[in-house]
Amino acid sequence: MTAPCKILVVFGTRPEAIKLFPVIAALKADPRFEPVVCVSAQHRQMLDQVLEIAGIVPDYDLDLMRPDQSLDALTAALLTELGKVMDEVQPDRVIVQGDTATAMAGALAAYYRKVPVGHVEAGLRSGNIYHPWPEEVNRKIIGQIADMHFAPTDVSAKALTDEQVDPARVHVTGNTVIDALHWVTARIAAEPHLAAGLAEIEARFAGKRIIGVTSHRRENFGGGLENIAEAVRQIAERPDVAVIFPVHLNPNVRAVMHGALGGRANVALIEPLDYPNFARLLAIAEVMLTDSGGVQEEAPALGKPVLVMRETTERPEGVTAGTAKLVGTDTQTIVTEMFNLLDDKAAYEAMARAHNPFGDGHSARRIVELLGNEIAQ
Ligand code: UD1
Ligand code: UDP
């Protein structure tokens, strides 16, 4: 009997954990594989929230998060420490997801050891290396290194083949975030208390129209975040509206948002929600206002209108489907677009339709099948 294929799954932030736990579960269920989980803990509390609900106990936890970490110090530490883990584990393959510093350094450390890399959520491109920054370059580097590209959609697959990636190595699998969303929805149905964390705020805002907000993009530091905060302040002045805003733990985000919005009656600035409670926020919000990547994928699946506070997006599928709209970071534009959605029923209903551009919730199974085909060759 041949030994199972040892797959080192490397990740470090909240969204990577959400998008990889379905892959880890599928690998664990398949005797052809021996998954080894290594978290960089580039995020700490926000990563741990996901590990806990998903029941993942990492084999390696590098605990690398530092307060207000710089990109260069973080990347240097990641490369060194992930390399050490790879030398110890001797994996047959490394899997990374998306475009974080951990994903990029994980791919690079694997390349330095000539270990093949599978890239989950491959081929997202905005065409602008500063939007999002530094993710556009991170994912291009991974795209150069990976030998298996798991593209969520035809759009992302085409972006890779346009960059001369061998089409035989590009597989359209859907996005595993939809697997995660289905999983958490089923968990909440079975155990409603898991998503009861907002009950007090929901009671306080009873009768109001809920706007869910998230914001964390590094390219918005130094101006953009202030504009966003001012837009939220103006939106929350409407007496019919209440804002629920789980604030990212990045100190740059917290300083701006708490400074501008703290203590306002119609704004609940709260700590990051765990995944079931964030799913609850997605369910009760009339509109989501966000610069997040993942939320742009979840909202269309739920038919929840989402205003995207970015100039460009690497996820045009939500915009094409009509559920997402790019509004940039200009205060007046954000407010105008939000009021339009709140006041124009036809405009709202045109956006509030469920679409599945990011997949059917079986992406992890497809990825593991493809990995299985690879070892059978
Ligand atoms: C990172 C990713 C970004 C991803 C985002 C998801 C990079 C360069 N950036 O950005 O692609 O979209 O995560 O949220 O990889 N912090 C905490 N606790 C936590 C998490 C963060 O205190 O659980 C604080 C720390 O002070 C940390 C700072 O936030 O230094 C920034 O974290 P970092 O991972 O470097 O960047 P993000 O902006 O979170
Ligand atoms: N999310 C969460 N709690 C929150 C905010 C977001 O669980 O308080 C989830 C959300 O459902 C999505 C992911 O985190 O799946 C998005 O993470 P983030 O916006 O931090 O990163 P991005 O997707 O922009 O890289």
PDB file of C-alpha atoms in Angstrom, residues 164-373:
ATOM      1  CA  GLN A 164      -0.131  32.056 -20.487  1.00  0.00           C
ATOM      2  CA  VAL A 165      -0.853  29.613 -17.669  1.00  0.00           C
ATOM      3  CA  ASP A 166      -1.319  26.153 -19.217  1.00  0.00           C
ATOM      4  CA  PRO A 167      -5.121  25.679 -19.554  1.00  0.00           C
ATOM      5  CA  ALA A 168      -4.710  22.024 -18.552  1.00  0.00           C
ATOM      6  CA  ARG A 169      -3.560  23.221 -15.110  1.00  0.00           C
ATOM      7  CA  VAL A 170      -6.520  25.570 -14.572  1.00  0.00           C
ATOM      8  CA  HIS A 171      -9.708  24.099 -13.107  1.00  0.00           C
ATOM      9  CA  VAL A 172     -12.978  25.946 -12.538  1.00  0.00           C
ATOM     10  CA  THR A 173     -14.180  24.694  -9.163  1.00  0.00           C
ATOM     11  CA  GLY A 174     -16.403  27.450  -7.760  1.00  0.00           C
ATOM     12  CA  ASN A 175     -15.381  29.319  -4.618  1.00  0.00           C
ATOM     13  CA  THR A 176     -15.136  27.351  -1.381  1.00  0.00           C
ATOM     14  CA  VAL A 177     -16.675  30.326   0.454  1.00  0.00           C
ATOM     15  CA  ILE A 178     -20.046  29.067  -0.770  1.00  0.00           C
ATOM     16  CA  ASP A 179     -19.301  25.642   0.750  1.00  0.00           C
ATOM     17  CA  ALA A 180     -18.529  27.445   4.015  1.00  0.00           C
ATOM     18  CA  LEU A 181     -21.707  29.516   3.808  1.00  0.00           C
ATOM     19  CA  HIS A 182     -23.862  26.424   3.232  1.00  0.00           C
ATOM     20  CA  TRP A 183     -22.134  24.674   6.103  1.00  0.00           C
ATOM     21  CA  VAL A 184     -22.641  27.537   8.545  1.00  0.00           C
ATOM     22  CA  THR A 185     -26.270  27.971   7.458  1.00  0.00           C
ATOM     23  CA  ALA A 186     -26.935  24.310   8.231  1.00  0.00           C
ATOM     24  CA  ARG A 187     -25.119  24.598  11.596  1.00  0.00           C
ATOM     25  CA  ILE A 188     -27.253  27.611  12.543  1.00  0.00           C
ATOM     26  CA  ALA A 189     -30.447  25.778  11.533  1.00  0.00           C
ATOM     27  CA  ALA A 190     -29.473  22.892  13.819  1.00  0.00           C
ATOM     28  CA  GLU A 191     -28.147  25.060  16.665  1.00  0.00           C
ATOM     29  CA  PRO A 192     -29.781  28.524  16.502  1.00  0.00           C
ATOM     30  CA  HIS A 193     -28.004  29.680  19.669  1.00  0.00           C
ATOM     31  CA  LEU A 194     -24.759  29.812  17.633  1.00  0.00           C
ATOM     32  CA  ALA A 195     -26.093  32.893  15.819  1.00  0.00           C
ATOM     33  CA  ALA A 196     -27.839  34.581  18.757  1.00  0.00           C
ATOM     34  CA  GLY A 197     -24.967  36.990  19.482  1.00  0.00           C
ATOM     35  CA  LEU A 198     -26.725  39.977  17.929  1.00  0.00           C
ATOM     36  CA  ALA A 199     -30.007  39.506  19.819  1.00  0.00           C
ATOM     37  CA  GLU A 200     -29.520  42.512  22.105  1.00  0.00           C
ATOM     38  CA  ILE A 201     -28.593  44.837  19.245  1.00  0.00           C
ATOM     39  CA  GLU A 202     -31.449  43.504  17.129  1.00  0.00           C
ATOM     40  CA  ALA A 203     -33.862  44.318  19.961  1.00  0.00           C
ATOM     41  CA  ARG A 204     -32.375  47.815  20.356  1.00  0.00           C
ATOM     42  CA  PHE A 205     -32.780  48.469  16.621  1.00  0.00           C
ATOM     43  CA  ALA A 206     -36.212  46.813  16.252  1.00  0.00           C
ATOM     44  CA  GLY A 207     -38.205  48.489  13.445  1.00  0.00           C
ATOM     45  CA  LYS A 208     -35.107  50.041  11.863  1.00  0.00           C
ATOM     46  CA  ARG A 209     -33.651  49.098   8.514  1.00  0.00           C
ATOM     47  CA  ILE A 210     -30.312  47.417   9.184  1.00  0.00           C
ATOM     48  CA  ILE A 211     -27.201  48.291   7.180  1.00  0.00           C
ATOM     49  CA  GLY A 212     -24.273  45.907   7.706  1.00  0.00           C
ATOM     50  CA  VAL A 213     -20.839  47.478   7.273  1.00  0.00           C
ATOM     51  CA  THR A 214     -17.290  46.095   7.099  1.00  0.00           C
ATOM     52  CA  SER A 215     -14.083  47.838   6.089  1.00  0.00           C
ATOM     53  CA  HIS A 216     -10.414  46.953   6.352  1.00  0.00           C
ATOM     54  CA  ARG A 217      -8.559  47.549   3.099  1.00  0.00           C
ATOM     55  CA  ARG A 218      -4.964  48.707   3.442  1.00  0.00           C
ATOM     56  CA  GLU A 219      -5.187  50.824   0.283  1.00  0.00           C
ATOM     57  CA  ASN A 220      -7.878  52.896   2.035  1.00  0.00           C
ATOM     58  CA  PHE A 221      -5.595  53.898   4.914  1.00  0.00           C
ATOM     59  CA  GLY A 222      -4.850  57.616   4.805  1.00  0.00           C
ATOM     60  CA  GLY A 223      -8.062  59.141   3.464  1.00  0.00           C
ATOM     61  CA  GLY A 224     -10.321  56.386   2.214  1.00  0.00           C
ATOM     62  CA  LEU A 225     -11.246  55.116   5.677  1.00  0.00           C
ATOM     63  CA  GLU A 226     -12.113  58.638   6.848  1.00  0.00           C
ATOM     64  CA  ASN A 227     -14.391  59.059   3.810  1.00  0.00           C
ATOM     65  CA  ILE A 228     -16.066  55.751   4.575  1.00  0.00           C
ATOM     66  CA  ALA A 229     -16.577  56.696   8.238  1.00  0.00           C
ATOM     67  CA  GLU A 230     -18.136  60.014   7.232  1.00  0.00           C
ATOM     68  CA  ALA A 231     -20.462  58.234   4.784  1.00  0.00           C
ATOM     69  CA  VAL A 232     -21.573  55.828   7.508  1.00  0.00           C
ATOM     70  CA  ARG A 233     -22.147  58.763   9.857  1.00  0.00           C
ATOM     71  CA  GLN A 234     -24.397  60.491   7.309  1.00  0.00           C
ATOM     72  CA  ILE A 235     -26.291  57.289   6.479  1.00  0.00           C
ATOM     73  CA  ALA A 236     -26.920  56.627  10.188  1.00  0.00           C
ATOM     74  CA  GLU A 237     -28.452  60.083  10.614  1.00  0.00           C
ATOM     75  CA  ARG A 238     -31.574  58.785   8.898  1.00  0.00           C
ATOM     76  CA  PRO A 239     -34.022  57.908  11.667  1.00  0.00           C
ATOM     77  CA  ASP A 240     -35.262  54.803   9.805  1.00  0.00           C
ATOM     78  CA  VAL A 241     -31.784  53.263   9.614  1.00  0.00           C
ATOM     79  CA  ALA A 242     -29.387  51.521  11.990  1.00  0.00           C
ATOM     80  CA  VAL A 243     -25.829  50.436  11.214  1.00  0.00           C
ATOM     81  CA  ILE A 244     -24.221  47.273  12.575  1.00  0.00           C
ATOM     82  CA  PHE A 245     -20.480  47.488  12.008  1.00  0.00           C
ATOM     83  CA  PRO A 246     -18.170  44.732  13.277  1.00  0.00           C
ATOM     84  CA  VAL A 247     -14.864  46.585  13.283  1.00  0.00           C
ATOM     85  CA  HIS A 248     -11.766  44.771  11.994  1.00  0.00           C
ATOM     86  CA  LEU A 249      -9.002  44.446  14.610  1.00  0.00           C
ATOM     87  CA  ASN A 250      -6.452  46.325  12.515  1.00  0.00           C
ATOM     88  CA  PRO A 251      -5.575  49.307  14.769  1.00  0.00           C
ATOM     89  CA  ASN A 252      -5.567  51.672  11.777  1.00  0.00           C
ATOM     90  CA  VAL A 253      -9.177  50.785  11.064  1.00  0.00           C
ATOM     91  CA  ARG A 254     -10.239  50.926  14.700  1.00  0.00           C
ATOM     92  CA  ALA A 255      -8.752  54.353  15.335  1.00  0.00           C
ATOM     93  CA  VAL A 256     -10.645  55.923  12.437  1.00  0.00           C
ATOM     94  CA  MET A 257     -13.965  54.165  12.949  1.00  0.00           C
ATOM     95  CA  HIS A 258     -14.136  54.543  16.728  1.00  0.00           C
ATOM     96  CA  GLY A 259     -13.012  58.162  16.448  1.00  0.00           C
ATOM     97  CA  ALA A 260     -15.684  59.076  13.897  1.00  0.00           C
ATOM     98  CA  LEU A 261     -18.557  56.800  14.849  1.00  0.00           C
ATOM     99  CA  GLY A 262     -18.148  55.891  18.527  1.00  0.00           C
ATOM    100  CA  GLY A 263     -21.128  56.720  20.740  1.00  0.00           C
ATOM    101  CA  ARG A 264     -23.589  57.430  17.913  1.00  0.00           C
ATOM    102  CA  ALA A 265     -27.109  56.293  18.654  1.00  0.00           C
ATOM    103  CA  ASN A 266     -27.844  54.532  15.353  1.00  0.00           C
ATOM    104  CA  VAL A 267     -24.451  52.878  14.992  1.00  0.00           C
ATOM    105  CA  ALA A 268     -23.420  49.671  16.747  1.00  0.00           C
ATOM    106  CA  LEU A 269     -19.636  49.463  16.485  1.00  0.00           C
ATOM    107  CA  ILE A 270     -18.949  45.932  17.632  1.00  0.00           C
ATOM    108  CA  GLU A 271     -16.081  43.449  17.821  1.00  0.00           C
ATOM    109  CA  PRO A 272     -15.505  41.114  14.845  1.00  0.00           C
ATOM    110  CA  LEU A 273     -18.304  38.558  14.736  1.00  0.00           C
ATOM    111  CA  ASP A 274     -17.650  34.849  14.540  1.00  0.00           C
ATOM    112  CA  TYR A 275     -18.827  33.269  11.298  1.00  0.00           C
ATOM    113  CA  PRO A 276     -22.325  32.152  12.428  1.00  0.00           C
ATOM    114  CA  ASN A 277     -23.086  35.603  13.829  1.00  0.00           C
ATOM    115  CA  PHE A 278     -21.756  37.306  10.715  1.00  0.00           C
ATOM    116  CA  ALA A 279     -24.036  35.033   8.667  1.00  0.00           C
ATOM    117  CA  ARG A 280     -26.862  36.306  10.879  1.00  0.00           C
ATOM    118  CA  LEU A 281     -25.865  39.901  10.098  1.00  0.00           C
ATOM    119  CA  LEU A 282     -25.929  39.077   6.370  1.00  0.00           C
ATOM    120  CA  ALA A 283     -29.424  37.680   6.851  1.00  0.00           C
ATOM    121  CA  ILE A 284     -30.895  40.629   8.752  1.00  0.00           C
ATOM    122  CA  ALA A 285     -29.193  43.440   6.811  1.00  0.00           C
ATOM    123  CA  GLU A 286     -31.205  45.189   4.143  1.00  0.00           C
ATOM    124  CA  VAL A 287     -27.978  46.281   2.445  1.00  0.00           C
ATOM    125  CA  MET A 288     -24.309  45.417   3.000  1.00  0.00           C
ATOM    126  CA  LEU A 289     -21.732  48.178   2.625  1.00  0.00           C
ATOM    127  CA  THR A 290     -18.238  46.736   2.433  1.00  0.00           C
ATOM    128  CA  ASP A 291     -14.749  46.723   0.987  1.00  0.00           C
ATOM    129  CA  SER A 292     -14.308  43.026   1.803  1.00  0.00           C
ATOM    130  CA  GLY A 293     -13.582  40.392  -0.811  1.00  0.00           C
ATOM    131  CA  GLY A 294     -15.451  37.556   0.869  1.00  0.00           C
ATOM    132  CA  VAL A 295     -18.584  39.586   1.538  1.00  0.00           C
ATOM    133  CA  GLN A 296     -18.765  40.369  -2.203  1.00  0.00           C
ATOM    134  CA  GLU A 297     -19.055  36.623  -2.768  1.00  0.00           C
ATOM    135  CA  GLU A 298     -21.445  35.771   0.039  1.00  0.00           C
ATOM    136  CA  ALA A 299     -23.933  38.581  -0.654  1.00  0.00           C
ATOM    137  CA  PRO A 300     -24.835  37.498  -4.228  1.00  0.00           C
ATOM    138  CA  ALA A 301     -25.380  33.926  -3.023  1.00  0.00           C
ATOM    139  CA  LEU A 302     -27.879  35.283  -0.483  1.00  0.00           C
ATOM    140  CA  GLY A 303     -29.467  37.851  -2.827  1.00  0.00           C
ATOM    141  CA  LYS A 304     -28.326  40.638  -0.516  1.00  0.00           C
ATOM    142  CA  PRO A 305     -27.568  43.950  -2.240  1.00  0.00           C
ATOM    143  CA  VAL A 306     -23.960  44.916  -1.593  1.00  0.00           C
ATOM    144  CA  LEU A 307     -22.370  48.301  -2.195  1.00  0.00           C
ATOM    145  CA  VAL A 308     -18.650  47.745  -2.675  1.00  0.00           C
ATOM    146  CA  MET A 309     -16.391  50.545  -1.463  1.00  0.00           C
ATOM    147  CA  ARG A 310     -13.663  49.969  -4.033  1.00  0.00           C
ATOM    148  CA  GLU A 311     -12.701  51.604  -7.311  1.00  0.00           C
ATOM    149  CA  THR A 312     -12.162  48.271  -9.054  1.00  0.00           C
ATOM    150  CA  THR A 313     -12.946  44.696  -8.187  1.00  0.00           C
ATOM    151  CA  GLU A 314     -11.305  41.397  -8.950  1.00  0.00           C
ATOM    152  CA  ARG A 315     -14.742  39.879  -8.433  1.00  0.00           C
ATOM    153  CA  PRO A 316     -16.775  41.344 -11.321  1.00  0.00           C
ATOM    154  CA  GLU A 317     -19.182  38.401 -11.208  1.00  0.00           C
ATOM    155  CA  GLY A 318     -21.323  39.957  -8.446  1.00  0.00           C
ATOM    156  CA  VAL A 319     -21.547  43.214 -10.380  1.00  0.00           C
ATOM    157  CA  THR A 320     -22.459  41.378 -13.596  1.00  0.00           C
ATOM    158  CA  ALA A 321     -25.094  39.383 -11.720  1.00  0.00           C
ATOM    159  CA  GLY A 322     -26.544  42.685 -10.494  1.00  0.00           C
ATOM    160  CA  THR A 323     -26.267  42.048  -6.736  1.00  0.00           C
ATOM    161  CA  ALA A 324     -23.122  44.129  -6.234  1.00  0.00           C
ATOM    162  CA  LYS A 325     -22.346  47.699  -7.207  1.00  0.00           C
ATOM    163  CA  LEU A 326     -18.984  49.480  -7.087  1.00  0.00           C
ATOM    164  CA  VAL A 327     -19.311  52.796  -5.249  1.00  0.00           C
ATOM    165  CA  GLY A 328     -15.653  53.659  -4.513  1.00  0.00           C
ATOM    166  CA  THR A 329     -14.651  55.573  -1.400  1.00  0.00           C
ATOM    167  CA  ASP A 330     -16.052  59.024  -2.139  1.00  0.00           C
ATOM    168  CA  THR A 331     -18.332  59.984   0.762  1.00  0.00           C
ATOM    169  CA  GLN A 332     -21.036  61.622  -1.312  1.00  0.00           C
ATOM    170  CA  THR A 333     -21.201  58.758  -3.820  1.00  0.00           C
ATOM    171  CA  ILE A 334     -21.540  56.168  -1.060  1.00  0.00           C
ATOM    172  CA  VAL A 335     -24.341  58.123   0.624  1.00  0.00           C
ATOM    173  CA  THR A 336     -26.194  58.811  -2.623  1.00  0.00           C
ATOM    174  CA  GLU A 337     -26.024  55.170  -3.719  1.00  0.00           C
ATOM    175  CA  MET A 338     -27.186  53.981  -0.310  1.00  0.00           C
ATOM    176  CA  PHE A 339     -30.135  56.383  -0.191  1.00  0.00           C
ATOM    177  CA  ASN A 340     -31.075  55.378  -3.721  1.00  0.00           C
ATOM    178  CA  LEU A 341     -31.276  51.741  -2.639  1.00  0.00           C
ATOM    179  CA  LEU A 342     -33.229  52.607   0.498  1.00  0.00           C
ATOM    180  CA  ASP A 343     -35.705  54.917  -1.236  1.00  0.00           C
ATOM    181  CA  ASP A 344     -36.188  53.357  -4.675  1.00  0.00           C
ATOM    182  CA  LYS A 345     -37.988  50.050  -4.276  1.00  0.00           C
ATOM    183  CA  ALA A 346     -37.421  49.060  -7.914  1.00  0.00           C
ATOM    184  CA  ALA A 347     -33.681  49.756  -7.645  1.00  0.00           C
ATOM    185  CA  TYR A 348     -33.560  47.660  -4.467  1.00  0.00           C
ATOM    186  CA  GLU A 349     -35.500  44.762  -5.928  1.00  0.00           C
ATOM    187  CA  ALA A 350     -33.366  44.734  -9.058  1.00  0.00           C
ATOM    188  CA  MET A 351     -30.340  44.038  -6.841  1.00  0.00           C
ATOM    189  CA  ALA A 352     -31.970  41.770  -4.265  1.00  0.00           C
ATOM    190  CA  ARG A 353     -31.918  38.545  -6.235  1.00  0.00           C
ATOM    191  CA  ALA A 354     -29.909  35.468  -5.361  1.00  0.00           C
ATOM    192  CA  HIS A 355     -27.297  34.384  -7.899  1.00  0.00           C
ATOM    193  CA  ASN A 356     -24.637  31.723  -7.767  1.00  0.00           C
ATOM    194  CA  PRO A 357     -21.734  33.160  -9.748  1.00  0.00           C
ATOM    195  CA  PHE A 358     -19.290  31.805  -7.169  1.00  0.00           C
ATOM    196  CA  GLY A 359     -20.435  28.211  -7.216  1.00  0.00           C
ATOM    197  CA  ASP A 360     -22.834  25.656  -5.851  1.00  0.00           C
ATOM    198  CA  GLY A 361     -21.201  24.810  -2.534  1.00  0.00           C
ATOM    199  CA  HIS A 362     -19.344  21.719  -3.812  1.00  0.00           C
ATOM    200  CA  SER A 363     -16.039  23.368  -4.605  1.00  0.00           C
ATOM    201  CA  ALA A 364     -13.980  21.607  -1.927  1.00  0.00           C
ATOM    202  CA  ARG A 365     -15.126  18.199  -3.182  1.00  0.00           C
ATOM    203  CA  ARG A 366     -14.084  19.160  -6.730  1.00  0.00           C
ATOM    204  CA  ILE A 367     -10.684  20.377  -5.550  1.00  0.00           C
ATOM    205  CA  VAL A 368     -10.016  17.138  -3.685  1.00  0.00           C
ATOM    206  CA  GLU A 369     -11.123  15.089  -6.708  1.00  0.00           C
ATOM    207  CA  LEU A 370      -8.671  17.013  -8.870  1.00  0.00           C
ATOM    208  CA  LEU A 371      -5.909  16.460  -6.308  1.00  0.00           C
ATOM    209  CA  GLY A 372      -6.787  12.766  -6.352  1.00  0.00           C
ATOM    210  CA  ASN A 373      -6.525  12.627 -10.162  1.00  0.00           C
TER     211      ASN A 373
END
